[in-house]
CSV table of C-alpha atoms in Angstrom, one decimal:
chain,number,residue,atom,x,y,z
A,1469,UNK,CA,74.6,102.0,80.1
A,1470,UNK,CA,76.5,104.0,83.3
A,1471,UNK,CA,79.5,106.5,81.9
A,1472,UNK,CA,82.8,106.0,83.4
A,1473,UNK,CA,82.6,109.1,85.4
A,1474,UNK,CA,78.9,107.1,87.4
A,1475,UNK,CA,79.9,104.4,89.9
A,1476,UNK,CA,77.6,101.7,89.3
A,1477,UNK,CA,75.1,100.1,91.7
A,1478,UNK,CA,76.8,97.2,93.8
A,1479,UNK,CA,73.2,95.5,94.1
A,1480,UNK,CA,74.1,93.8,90.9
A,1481,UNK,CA,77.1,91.7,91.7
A,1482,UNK,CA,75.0,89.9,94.3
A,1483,UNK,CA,72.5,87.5,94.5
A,1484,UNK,CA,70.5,87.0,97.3
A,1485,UNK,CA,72.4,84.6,99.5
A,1486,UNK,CA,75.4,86.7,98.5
A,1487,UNK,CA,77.2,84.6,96.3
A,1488,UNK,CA,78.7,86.9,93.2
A,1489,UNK,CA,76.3,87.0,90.6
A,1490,UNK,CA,77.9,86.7,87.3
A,1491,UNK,CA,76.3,88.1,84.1
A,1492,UNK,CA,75.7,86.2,80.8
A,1493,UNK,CA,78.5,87.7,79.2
A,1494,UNK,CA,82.0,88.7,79.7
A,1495,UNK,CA,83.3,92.2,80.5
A,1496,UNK,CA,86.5,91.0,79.3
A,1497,UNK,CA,87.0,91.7,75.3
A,1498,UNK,CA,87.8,87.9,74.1
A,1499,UNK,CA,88.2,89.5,70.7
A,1500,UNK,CA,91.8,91.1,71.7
A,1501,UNK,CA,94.9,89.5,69.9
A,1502,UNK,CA,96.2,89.8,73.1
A,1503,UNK,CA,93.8,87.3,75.1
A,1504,UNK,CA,94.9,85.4,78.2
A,1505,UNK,CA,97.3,81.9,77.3
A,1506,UNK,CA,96.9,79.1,78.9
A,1507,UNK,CA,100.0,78.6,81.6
A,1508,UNK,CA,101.2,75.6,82.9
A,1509,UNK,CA,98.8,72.4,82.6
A,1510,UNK,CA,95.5,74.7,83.5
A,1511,UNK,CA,93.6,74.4,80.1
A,1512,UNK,CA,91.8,77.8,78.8
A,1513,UNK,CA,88.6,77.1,78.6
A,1514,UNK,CA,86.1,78.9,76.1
A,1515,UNK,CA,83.2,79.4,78.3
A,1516,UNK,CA,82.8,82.0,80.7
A,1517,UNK,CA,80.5,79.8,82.8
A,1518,UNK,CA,81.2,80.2,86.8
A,1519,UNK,CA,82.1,76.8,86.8
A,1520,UNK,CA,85.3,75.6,88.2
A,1521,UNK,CA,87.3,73.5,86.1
A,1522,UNK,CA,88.0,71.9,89.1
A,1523,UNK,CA,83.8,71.4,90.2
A,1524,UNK,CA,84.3,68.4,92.1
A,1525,UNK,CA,87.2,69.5,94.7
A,1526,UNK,CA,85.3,73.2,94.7
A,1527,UNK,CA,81.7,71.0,95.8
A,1528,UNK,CA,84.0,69.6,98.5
A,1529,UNK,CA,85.5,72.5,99.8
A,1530,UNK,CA,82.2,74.5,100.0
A,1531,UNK,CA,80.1,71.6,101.9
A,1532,UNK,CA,83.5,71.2,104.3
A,1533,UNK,CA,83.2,75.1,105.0
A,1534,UNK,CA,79.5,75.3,105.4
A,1535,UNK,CA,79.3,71.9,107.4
A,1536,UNK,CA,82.2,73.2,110.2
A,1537,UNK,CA,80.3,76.8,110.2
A,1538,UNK,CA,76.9,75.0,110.6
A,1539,UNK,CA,78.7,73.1,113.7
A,1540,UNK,CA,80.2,75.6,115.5
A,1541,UNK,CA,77.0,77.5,115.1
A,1542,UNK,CA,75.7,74.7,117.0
A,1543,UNK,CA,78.1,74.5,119.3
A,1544,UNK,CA,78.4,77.8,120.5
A,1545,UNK,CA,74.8,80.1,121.1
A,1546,UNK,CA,76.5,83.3,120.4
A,1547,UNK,CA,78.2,82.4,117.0
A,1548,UNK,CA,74.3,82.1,115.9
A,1549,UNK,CA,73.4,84.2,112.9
A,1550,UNK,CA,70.8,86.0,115.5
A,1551,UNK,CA,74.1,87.3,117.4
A,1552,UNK,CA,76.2,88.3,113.9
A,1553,UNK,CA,75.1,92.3,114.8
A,1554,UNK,CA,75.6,92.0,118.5
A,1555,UNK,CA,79.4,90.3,118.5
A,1556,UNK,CA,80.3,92.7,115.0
A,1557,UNK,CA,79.1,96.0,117.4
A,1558,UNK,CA,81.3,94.5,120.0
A,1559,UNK,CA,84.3,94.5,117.6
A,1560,UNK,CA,84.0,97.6,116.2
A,1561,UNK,CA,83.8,99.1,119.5
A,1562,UNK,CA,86.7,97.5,121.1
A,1563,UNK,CA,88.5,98.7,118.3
A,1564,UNK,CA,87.5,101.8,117.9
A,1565,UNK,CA,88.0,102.2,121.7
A,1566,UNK,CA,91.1,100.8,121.4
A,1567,UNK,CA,92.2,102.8,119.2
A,1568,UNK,CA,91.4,106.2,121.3
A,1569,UNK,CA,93.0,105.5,124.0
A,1570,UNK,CA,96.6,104.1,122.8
A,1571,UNK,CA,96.1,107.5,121.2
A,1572,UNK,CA,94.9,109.2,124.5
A,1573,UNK,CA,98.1,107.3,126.0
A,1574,UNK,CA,100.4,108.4,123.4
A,1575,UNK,CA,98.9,112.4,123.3
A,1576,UNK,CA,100.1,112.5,127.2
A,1577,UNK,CA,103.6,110.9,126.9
A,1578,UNK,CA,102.1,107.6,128.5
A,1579,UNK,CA,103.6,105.4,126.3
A,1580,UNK,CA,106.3,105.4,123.4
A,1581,UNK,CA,105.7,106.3,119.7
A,1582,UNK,CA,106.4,102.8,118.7
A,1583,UNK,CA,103.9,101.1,121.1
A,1584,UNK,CA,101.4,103.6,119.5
A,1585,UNK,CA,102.2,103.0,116.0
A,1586,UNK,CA,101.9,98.9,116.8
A,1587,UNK,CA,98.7,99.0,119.0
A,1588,UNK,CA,96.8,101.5,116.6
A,1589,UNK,CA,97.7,99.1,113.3
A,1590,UNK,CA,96.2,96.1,115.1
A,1591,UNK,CA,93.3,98.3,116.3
A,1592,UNK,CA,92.7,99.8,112.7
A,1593,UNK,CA,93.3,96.2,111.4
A,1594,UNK,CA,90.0,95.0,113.0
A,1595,UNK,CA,87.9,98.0,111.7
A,1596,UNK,CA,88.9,97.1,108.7
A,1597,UNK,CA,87.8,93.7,108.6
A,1598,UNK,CA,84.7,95.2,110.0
A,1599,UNK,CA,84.5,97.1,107.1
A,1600,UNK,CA,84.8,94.5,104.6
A,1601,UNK,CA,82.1,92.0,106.6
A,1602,UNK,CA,79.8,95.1,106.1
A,1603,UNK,CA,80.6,95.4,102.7
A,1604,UNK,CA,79.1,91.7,102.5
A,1605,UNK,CA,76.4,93.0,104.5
A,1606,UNK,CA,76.6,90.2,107.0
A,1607,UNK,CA,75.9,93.1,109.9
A,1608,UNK,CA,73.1,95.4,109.6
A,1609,UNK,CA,71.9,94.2,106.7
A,1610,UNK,CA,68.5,96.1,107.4
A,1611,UNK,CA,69.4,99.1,109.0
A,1612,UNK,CA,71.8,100.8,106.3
A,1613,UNK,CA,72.0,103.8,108.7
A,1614,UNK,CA,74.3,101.9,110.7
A,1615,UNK,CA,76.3,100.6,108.1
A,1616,UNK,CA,76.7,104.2,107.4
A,1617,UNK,CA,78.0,105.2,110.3
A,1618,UNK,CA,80.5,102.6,110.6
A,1619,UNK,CA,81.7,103.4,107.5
A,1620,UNK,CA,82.2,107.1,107.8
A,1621,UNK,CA,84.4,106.3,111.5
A,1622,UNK,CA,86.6,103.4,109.8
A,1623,UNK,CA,87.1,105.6,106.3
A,1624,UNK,CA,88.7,108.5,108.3
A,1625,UNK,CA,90.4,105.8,110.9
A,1626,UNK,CA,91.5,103.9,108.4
A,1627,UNK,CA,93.1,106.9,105.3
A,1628,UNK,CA,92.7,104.8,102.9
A,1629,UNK,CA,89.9,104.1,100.0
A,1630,UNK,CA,86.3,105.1,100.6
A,1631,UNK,CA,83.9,102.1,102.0
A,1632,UNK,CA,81.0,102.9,99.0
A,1633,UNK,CA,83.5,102.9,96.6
A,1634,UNK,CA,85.1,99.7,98.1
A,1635,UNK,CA,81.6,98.2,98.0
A,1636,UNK,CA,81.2,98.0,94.6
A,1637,UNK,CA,84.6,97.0,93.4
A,1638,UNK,CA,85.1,94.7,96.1
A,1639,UNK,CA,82.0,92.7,95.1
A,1640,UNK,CA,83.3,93.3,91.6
A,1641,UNK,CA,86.7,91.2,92.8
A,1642,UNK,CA,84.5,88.3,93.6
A,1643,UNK,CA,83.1,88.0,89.9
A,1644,UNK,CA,86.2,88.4,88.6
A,1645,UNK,CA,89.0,88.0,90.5
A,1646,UNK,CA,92.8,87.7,88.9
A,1647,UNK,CA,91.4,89.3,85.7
A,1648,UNK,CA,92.7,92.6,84.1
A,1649,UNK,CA,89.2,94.0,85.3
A,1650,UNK,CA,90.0,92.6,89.2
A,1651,UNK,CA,90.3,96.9,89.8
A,1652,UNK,CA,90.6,96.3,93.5
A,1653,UNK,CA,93.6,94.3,93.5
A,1654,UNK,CA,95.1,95.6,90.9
A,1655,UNK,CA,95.1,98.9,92.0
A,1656,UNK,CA,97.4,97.3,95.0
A,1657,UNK,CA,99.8,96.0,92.8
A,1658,UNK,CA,98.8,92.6,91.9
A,1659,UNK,CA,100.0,91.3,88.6
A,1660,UNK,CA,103.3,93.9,88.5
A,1661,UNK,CA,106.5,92.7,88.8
A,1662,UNK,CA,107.5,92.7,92.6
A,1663,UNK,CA,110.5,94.9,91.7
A,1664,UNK,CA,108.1,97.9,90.0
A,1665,UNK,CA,108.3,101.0,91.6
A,1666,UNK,CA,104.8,101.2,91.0
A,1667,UNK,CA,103.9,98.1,93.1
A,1668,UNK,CA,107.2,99.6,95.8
A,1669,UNK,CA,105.4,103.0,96.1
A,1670,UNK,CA,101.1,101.5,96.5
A,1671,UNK,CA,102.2,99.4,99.1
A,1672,UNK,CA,103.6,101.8,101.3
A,1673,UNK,CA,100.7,104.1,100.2
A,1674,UNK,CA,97.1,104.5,99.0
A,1675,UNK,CA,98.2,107.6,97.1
A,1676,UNK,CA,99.9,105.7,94.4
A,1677,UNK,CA,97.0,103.7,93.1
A,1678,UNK,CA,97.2,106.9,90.7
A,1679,UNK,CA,100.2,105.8,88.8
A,1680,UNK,CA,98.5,102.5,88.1
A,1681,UNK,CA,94.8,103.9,87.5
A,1682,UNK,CA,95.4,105.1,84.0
A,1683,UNK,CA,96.7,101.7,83.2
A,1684,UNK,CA,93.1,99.8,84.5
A,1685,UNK,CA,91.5,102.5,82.5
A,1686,UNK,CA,93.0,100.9,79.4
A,1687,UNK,CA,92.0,97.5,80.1
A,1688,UNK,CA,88.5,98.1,81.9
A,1689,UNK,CA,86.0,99.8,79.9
A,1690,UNK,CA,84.0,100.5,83.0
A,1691,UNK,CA,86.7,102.2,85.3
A,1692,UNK,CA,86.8,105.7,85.8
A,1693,UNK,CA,90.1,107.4,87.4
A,1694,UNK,CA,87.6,110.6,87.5
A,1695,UNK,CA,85.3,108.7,89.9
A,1696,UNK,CA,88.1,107.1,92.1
A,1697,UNK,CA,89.9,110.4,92.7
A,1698,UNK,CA,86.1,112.0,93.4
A,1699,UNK,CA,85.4,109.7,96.2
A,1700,UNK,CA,88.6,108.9,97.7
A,1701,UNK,CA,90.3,112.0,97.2
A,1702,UNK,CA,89.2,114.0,100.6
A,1703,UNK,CA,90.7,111.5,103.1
A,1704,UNK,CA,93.9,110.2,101.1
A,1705,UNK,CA,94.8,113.6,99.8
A,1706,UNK,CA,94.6,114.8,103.7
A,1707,UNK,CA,96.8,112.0,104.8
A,1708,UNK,CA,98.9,112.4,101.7
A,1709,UNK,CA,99.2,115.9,102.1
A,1710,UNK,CA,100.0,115.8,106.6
A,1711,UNK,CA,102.4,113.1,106.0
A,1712,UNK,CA,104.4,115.2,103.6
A,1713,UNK,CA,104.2,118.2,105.7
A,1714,UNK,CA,105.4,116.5,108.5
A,1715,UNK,CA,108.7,115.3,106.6
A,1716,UNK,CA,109.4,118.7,105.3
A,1717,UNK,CA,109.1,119.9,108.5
A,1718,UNK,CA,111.9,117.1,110.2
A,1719,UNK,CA,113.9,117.8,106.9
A,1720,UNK,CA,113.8,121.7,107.7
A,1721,UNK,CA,112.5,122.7,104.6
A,1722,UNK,CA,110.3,125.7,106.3
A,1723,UNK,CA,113.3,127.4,108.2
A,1724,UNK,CA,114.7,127.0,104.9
A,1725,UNK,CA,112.2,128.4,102.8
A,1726,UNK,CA,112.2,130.8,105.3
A,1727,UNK,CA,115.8,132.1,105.2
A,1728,UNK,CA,115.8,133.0,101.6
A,1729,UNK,CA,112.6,135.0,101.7
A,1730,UNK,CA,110.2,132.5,100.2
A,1731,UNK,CA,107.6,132.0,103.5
A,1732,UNK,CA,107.0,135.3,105.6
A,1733,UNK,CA,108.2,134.1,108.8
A,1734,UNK,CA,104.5,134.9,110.6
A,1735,UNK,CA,103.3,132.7,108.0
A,1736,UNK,CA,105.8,129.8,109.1
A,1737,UNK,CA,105.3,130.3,112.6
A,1738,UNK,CA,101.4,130.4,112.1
A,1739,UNK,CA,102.0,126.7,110.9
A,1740,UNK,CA,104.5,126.0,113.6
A,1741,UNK,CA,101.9,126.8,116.3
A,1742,UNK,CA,98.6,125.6,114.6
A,1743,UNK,CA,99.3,123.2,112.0
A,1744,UNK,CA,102.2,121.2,113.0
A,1745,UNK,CA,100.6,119.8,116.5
A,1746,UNK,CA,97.9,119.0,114.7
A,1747,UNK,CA,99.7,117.0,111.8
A,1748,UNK,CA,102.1,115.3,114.6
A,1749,UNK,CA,99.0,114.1,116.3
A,1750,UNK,CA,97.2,112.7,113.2
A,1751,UNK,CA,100.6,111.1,111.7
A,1752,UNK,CA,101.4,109.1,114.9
A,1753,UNK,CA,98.0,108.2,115.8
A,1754,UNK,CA,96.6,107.4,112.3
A,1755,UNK,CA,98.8,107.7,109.4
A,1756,UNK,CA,101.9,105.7,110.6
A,1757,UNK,CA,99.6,103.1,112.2
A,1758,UNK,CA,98.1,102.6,108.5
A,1759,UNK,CA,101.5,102.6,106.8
A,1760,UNK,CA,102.5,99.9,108.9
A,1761,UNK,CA,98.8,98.2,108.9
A,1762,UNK,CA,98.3,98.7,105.1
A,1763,UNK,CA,102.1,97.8,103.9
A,1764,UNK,CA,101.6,94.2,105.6
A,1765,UNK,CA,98.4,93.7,104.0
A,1766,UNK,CA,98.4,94.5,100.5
A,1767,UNK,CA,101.9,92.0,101.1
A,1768,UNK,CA,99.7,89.5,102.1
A,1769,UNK,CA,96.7,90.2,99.8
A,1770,UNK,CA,99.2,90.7,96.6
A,1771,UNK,CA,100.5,87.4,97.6
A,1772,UNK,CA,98.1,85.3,97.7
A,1773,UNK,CA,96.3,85.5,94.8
A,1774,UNK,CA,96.8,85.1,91.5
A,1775,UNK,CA,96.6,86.8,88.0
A,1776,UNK,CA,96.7,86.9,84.7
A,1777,UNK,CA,97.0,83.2,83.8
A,1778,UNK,CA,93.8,81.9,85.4
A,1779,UNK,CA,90.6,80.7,84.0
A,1780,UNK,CA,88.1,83.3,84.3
A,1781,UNK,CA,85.9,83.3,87.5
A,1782,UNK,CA,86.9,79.7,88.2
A,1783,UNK,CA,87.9,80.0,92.5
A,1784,UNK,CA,89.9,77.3,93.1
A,1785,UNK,CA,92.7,78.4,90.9
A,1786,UNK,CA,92.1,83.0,92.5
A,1787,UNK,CA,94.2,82.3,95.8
A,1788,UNK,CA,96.8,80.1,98.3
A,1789,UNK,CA,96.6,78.7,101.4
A,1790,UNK,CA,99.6,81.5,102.4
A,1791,UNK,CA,100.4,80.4,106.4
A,1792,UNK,CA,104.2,80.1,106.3
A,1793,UNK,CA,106.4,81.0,109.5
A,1794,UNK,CA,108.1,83.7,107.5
A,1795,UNK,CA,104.9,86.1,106.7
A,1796,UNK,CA,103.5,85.8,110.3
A,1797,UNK,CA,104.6,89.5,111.5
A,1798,UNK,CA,102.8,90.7,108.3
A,1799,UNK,CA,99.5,88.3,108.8
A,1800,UNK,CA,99.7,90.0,112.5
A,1801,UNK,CA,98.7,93.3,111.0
A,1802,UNK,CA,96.4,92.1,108.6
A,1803,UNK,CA,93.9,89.4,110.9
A,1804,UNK,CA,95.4,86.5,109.7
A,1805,UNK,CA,94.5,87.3,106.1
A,1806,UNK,CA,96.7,84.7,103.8
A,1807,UNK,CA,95.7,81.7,105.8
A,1808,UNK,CA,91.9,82.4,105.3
A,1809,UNK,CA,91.1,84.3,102.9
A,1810,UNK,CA,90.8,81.5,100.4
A,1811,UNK,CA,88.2,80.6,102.7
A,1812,UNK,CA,86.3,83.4,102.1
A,1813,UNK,CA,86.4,83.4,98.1
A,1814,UNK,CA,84.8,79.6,98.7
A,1815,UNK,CA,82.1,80.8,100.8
A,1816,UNK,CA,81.4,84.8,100.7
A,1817,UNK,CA,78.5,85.0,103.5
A,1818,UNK,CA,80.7,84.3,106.5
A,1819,UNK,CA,82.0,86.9,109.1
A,1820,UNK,CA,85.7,87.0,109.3
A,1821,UNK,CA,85.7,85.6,112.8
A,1822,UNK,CA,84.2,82.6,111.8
A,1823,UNK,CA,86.3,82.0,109.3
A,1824,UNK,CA,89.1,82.1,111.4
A,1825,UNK,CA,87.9,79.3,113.3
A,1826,UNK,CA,86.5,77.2,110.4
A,1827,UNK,CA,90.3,77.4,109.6
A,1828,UNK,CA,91.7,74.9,112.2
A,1829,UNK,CA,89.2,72.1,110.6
A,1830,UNK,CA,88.6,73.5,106.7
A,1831,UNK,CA,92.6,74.0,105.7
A,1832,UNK,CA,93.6,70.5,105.8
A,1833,UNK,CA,91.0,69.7,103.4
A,1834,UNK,CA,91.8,72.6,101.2
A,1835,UNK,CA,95.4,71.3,101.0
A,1836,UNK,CA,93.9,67.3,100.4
A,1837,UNK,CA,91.8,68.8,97.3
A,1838,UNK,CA,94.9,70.6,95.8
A,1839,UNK,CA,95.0,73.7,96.9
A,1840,UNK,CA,97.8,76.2,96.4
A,1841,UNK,CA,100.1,76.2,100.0
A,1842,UNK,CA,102.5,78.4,100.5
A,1843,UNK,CA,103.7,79.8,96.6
A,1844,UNK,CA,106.4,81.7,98.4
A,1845,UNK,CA,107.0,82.6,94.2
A,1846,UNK,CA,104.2,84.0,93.2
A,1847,UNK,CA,105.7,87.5,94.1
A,1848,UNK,CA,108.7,86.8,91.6
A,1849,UNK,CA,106.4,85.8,88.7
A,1850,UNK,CA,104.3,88.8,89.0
A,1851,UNK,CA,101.7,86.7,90.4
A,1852,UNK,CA,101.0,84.3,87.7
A,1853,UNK,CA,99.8,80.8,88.7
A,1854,UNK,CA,102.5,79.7,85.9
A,1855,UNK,CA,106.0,79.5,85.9
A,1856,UNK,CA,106.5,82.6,83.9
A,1857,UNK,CA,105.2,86.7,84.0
A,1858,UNK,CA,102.9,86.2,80.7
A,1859,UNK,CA,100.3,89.3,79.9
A,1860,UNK,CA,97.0,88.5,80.4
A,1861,UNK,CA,94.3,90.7,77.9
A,1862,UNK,CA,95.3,94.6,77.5
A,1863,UNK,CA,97.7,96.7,76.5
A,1864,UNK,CA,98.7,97.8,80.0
A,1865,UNK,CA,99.9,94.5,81.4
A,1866,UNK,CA,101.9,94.2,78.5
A,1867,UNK,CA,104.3,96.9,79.1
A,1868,UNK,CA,104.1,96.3,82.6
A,1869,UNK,CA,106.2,92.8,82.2
């Protein structure tokens, strides 16, 4: 048995085809006075088998997803699996390169802050779907070297959690996702009340996954806030730290500090001179891009799926069909995300490309076997599939409604 403070091995939460794996018991403590209620007309099944109360439509869905992948595989020579490492080095190139020079551009007064901060989110916004198809492995599956690499360039692009750690609890999401143990989404806010400060303050950054860590703790025997601030500490703390600089600086806090005697002014001009340039150029080139980038996505990801109320790892009741009009500038930042990633809980081993264009065919289907479409509530009801904000196991989600 792994102590909190060891992340576990991700090989686990797979099987081979890379379908989530789920063990022979639950992680969840049924035992809790406080167990998950049934909401609405979804009965609460006592198994914890994988399968969907809803086995029929979900057999459906999956063959319509796999047949319309098979096809345009077909179709079109380079969507071939044999091609998946060539077209994903493309994309992470092109955005990388992308990425340096709308930077390059901005450094020498080329174009306007705004453009940069626009251009580098949608840049950022393909690494990180890069990162999460190589979470799945579905690039580079046999040369982990790579993987590594890619990693290591989209973790610092990106300022936001580390890819290994990622790994695991992203797998983790796919066993158990809209459970109090679903630690990735959680930590983004899903399942508190849209008007919580601490869901107002993680969207807008990774920093504040703190204030909600010690409340997974309670709930998830297996998470350690040790081990998440150990491996995501050195980027996020940076960012964290430049961006404040960089508002004390605007908010004249150092000429301040400065005037009653606190800094030495050759200390203050030291950081006018070295530190400052530096922190300008990493706040509009990375940092603000990911604000932006990162704000509309956890929006999108919060809102469409669901917690709390759910049967356990049953996937046709975990997300929405979310395409409405209204969330398109957010879905701009975020590749689309609400309108497929539904898809992607279905069927797991399919680059996000594809996905996007087994949408045009797959959606209708998902909408003709009952899918969620558009919940433009489920922000208001804290995310739960029901009609009211009802705690699911735990103390934390209680005091969090």
């Amino acid at each position: 048995m792994l102590g909190r403070d060891t992340l576990p091995s991700s090989s686990s939460l797979v099987d081979d085809d890379g379908s989530p794996r789920y063990p022979a018991s639950s992680t969840i403590d049924r035992t809790s006075s406080s167990s998950a209620t049934a909401t609405g007309d979804i009965p609460r099944t006592a198994s914890i088998s994988h399968l969907s109360q809803e086995a029929a439509k979900v057999k459906i869905i999956r063959e319509a997803i796999r047949a319309e992948d098979k096809r345009l595989r077909a179709r079109y020579f380079f969507l071939r699996e044999e091609w998946q490492d060539t077209i994903g080095t493309v994309i992470y190139l092109t955005a990388a390169l992308s990425w340096a020079a709308i930077s390059y551009s901005w450094y020498w007064g080329l174009i306007a802050t705004p453009v940069t901060i626009v251009g580098n989110a949608l840049a950022i916004s393909l690494l990180h779907e890069m990162e999460h198809d190589l979470i799945h492995d579905l690039y580079f599956k046999r040369a982990k070297w790579v993987q590594n690499a890619m990693f290591a360039f989209i973790w610092v692009i990106k300022s936001n959690a580390n890819p290994w750690w990622r790994r695991y609890y992203h797998l983790r999401h796919h066993q158990y996702a809209g459970q109090v143990v679903d630690v990735e989404e959680r930590l983004i806010g899903l399942g508190l009340p849209w008007y919580s400060w601490k869901r107002i303050l993680v969207t807008l950054t990774p920093a504040a996954t703190l204030l909600i860590a010690n409340d997974i703790a309670k709930d998830d025997p297996e998470f350690s806030k040790k081990v998440l601030v150990r491996y995501n500490a050195p980027v996020i703390a940076f960012s964290t730290v430049a961006m404040v600089l960089h508002l004390l600086y605007y908010l004249g806090v150092g000429e301040a500090l400065v005037s009653v005697g606190i800094f030495p002014p050759a200390f203050y001009a030291f950081l006018l001179r070295v530190v400052l340039p530096f922190v300008v150029v990493y706040n509009g080139t990375v940092n603000l891009p990911n604000v932006l980038r990162q704000s509309c996505l956890v929006i999108i990801s919060t809102y469409c799926h669901y917690y709390g109320d759910i049967p356990e790892r049953d996937v046709f009741f975990q997300t929405q069909v979310l395409n409405h009009p209204v969330l398109w500038p957010f879905q701009l930042f975020c590749f689309n995300f609400g309108a497929t990633h539904i898809i992607h809980h279905f069927v797991t081993r399919q680059p996000f490309y594809l996905r996007q264009l087994t949408a045009f065919k797959v959606t209708p289907i998902l909408l003709e076997q009952g899918c969620r479409h558009n919940d433009l509530g489920n922000h208001f009801r804290a995310n739960r599939w029901g009609k009211e904000m009802r705690a699911m196991v735990g103390n934390a989600d209680k005091k969090s409604i």
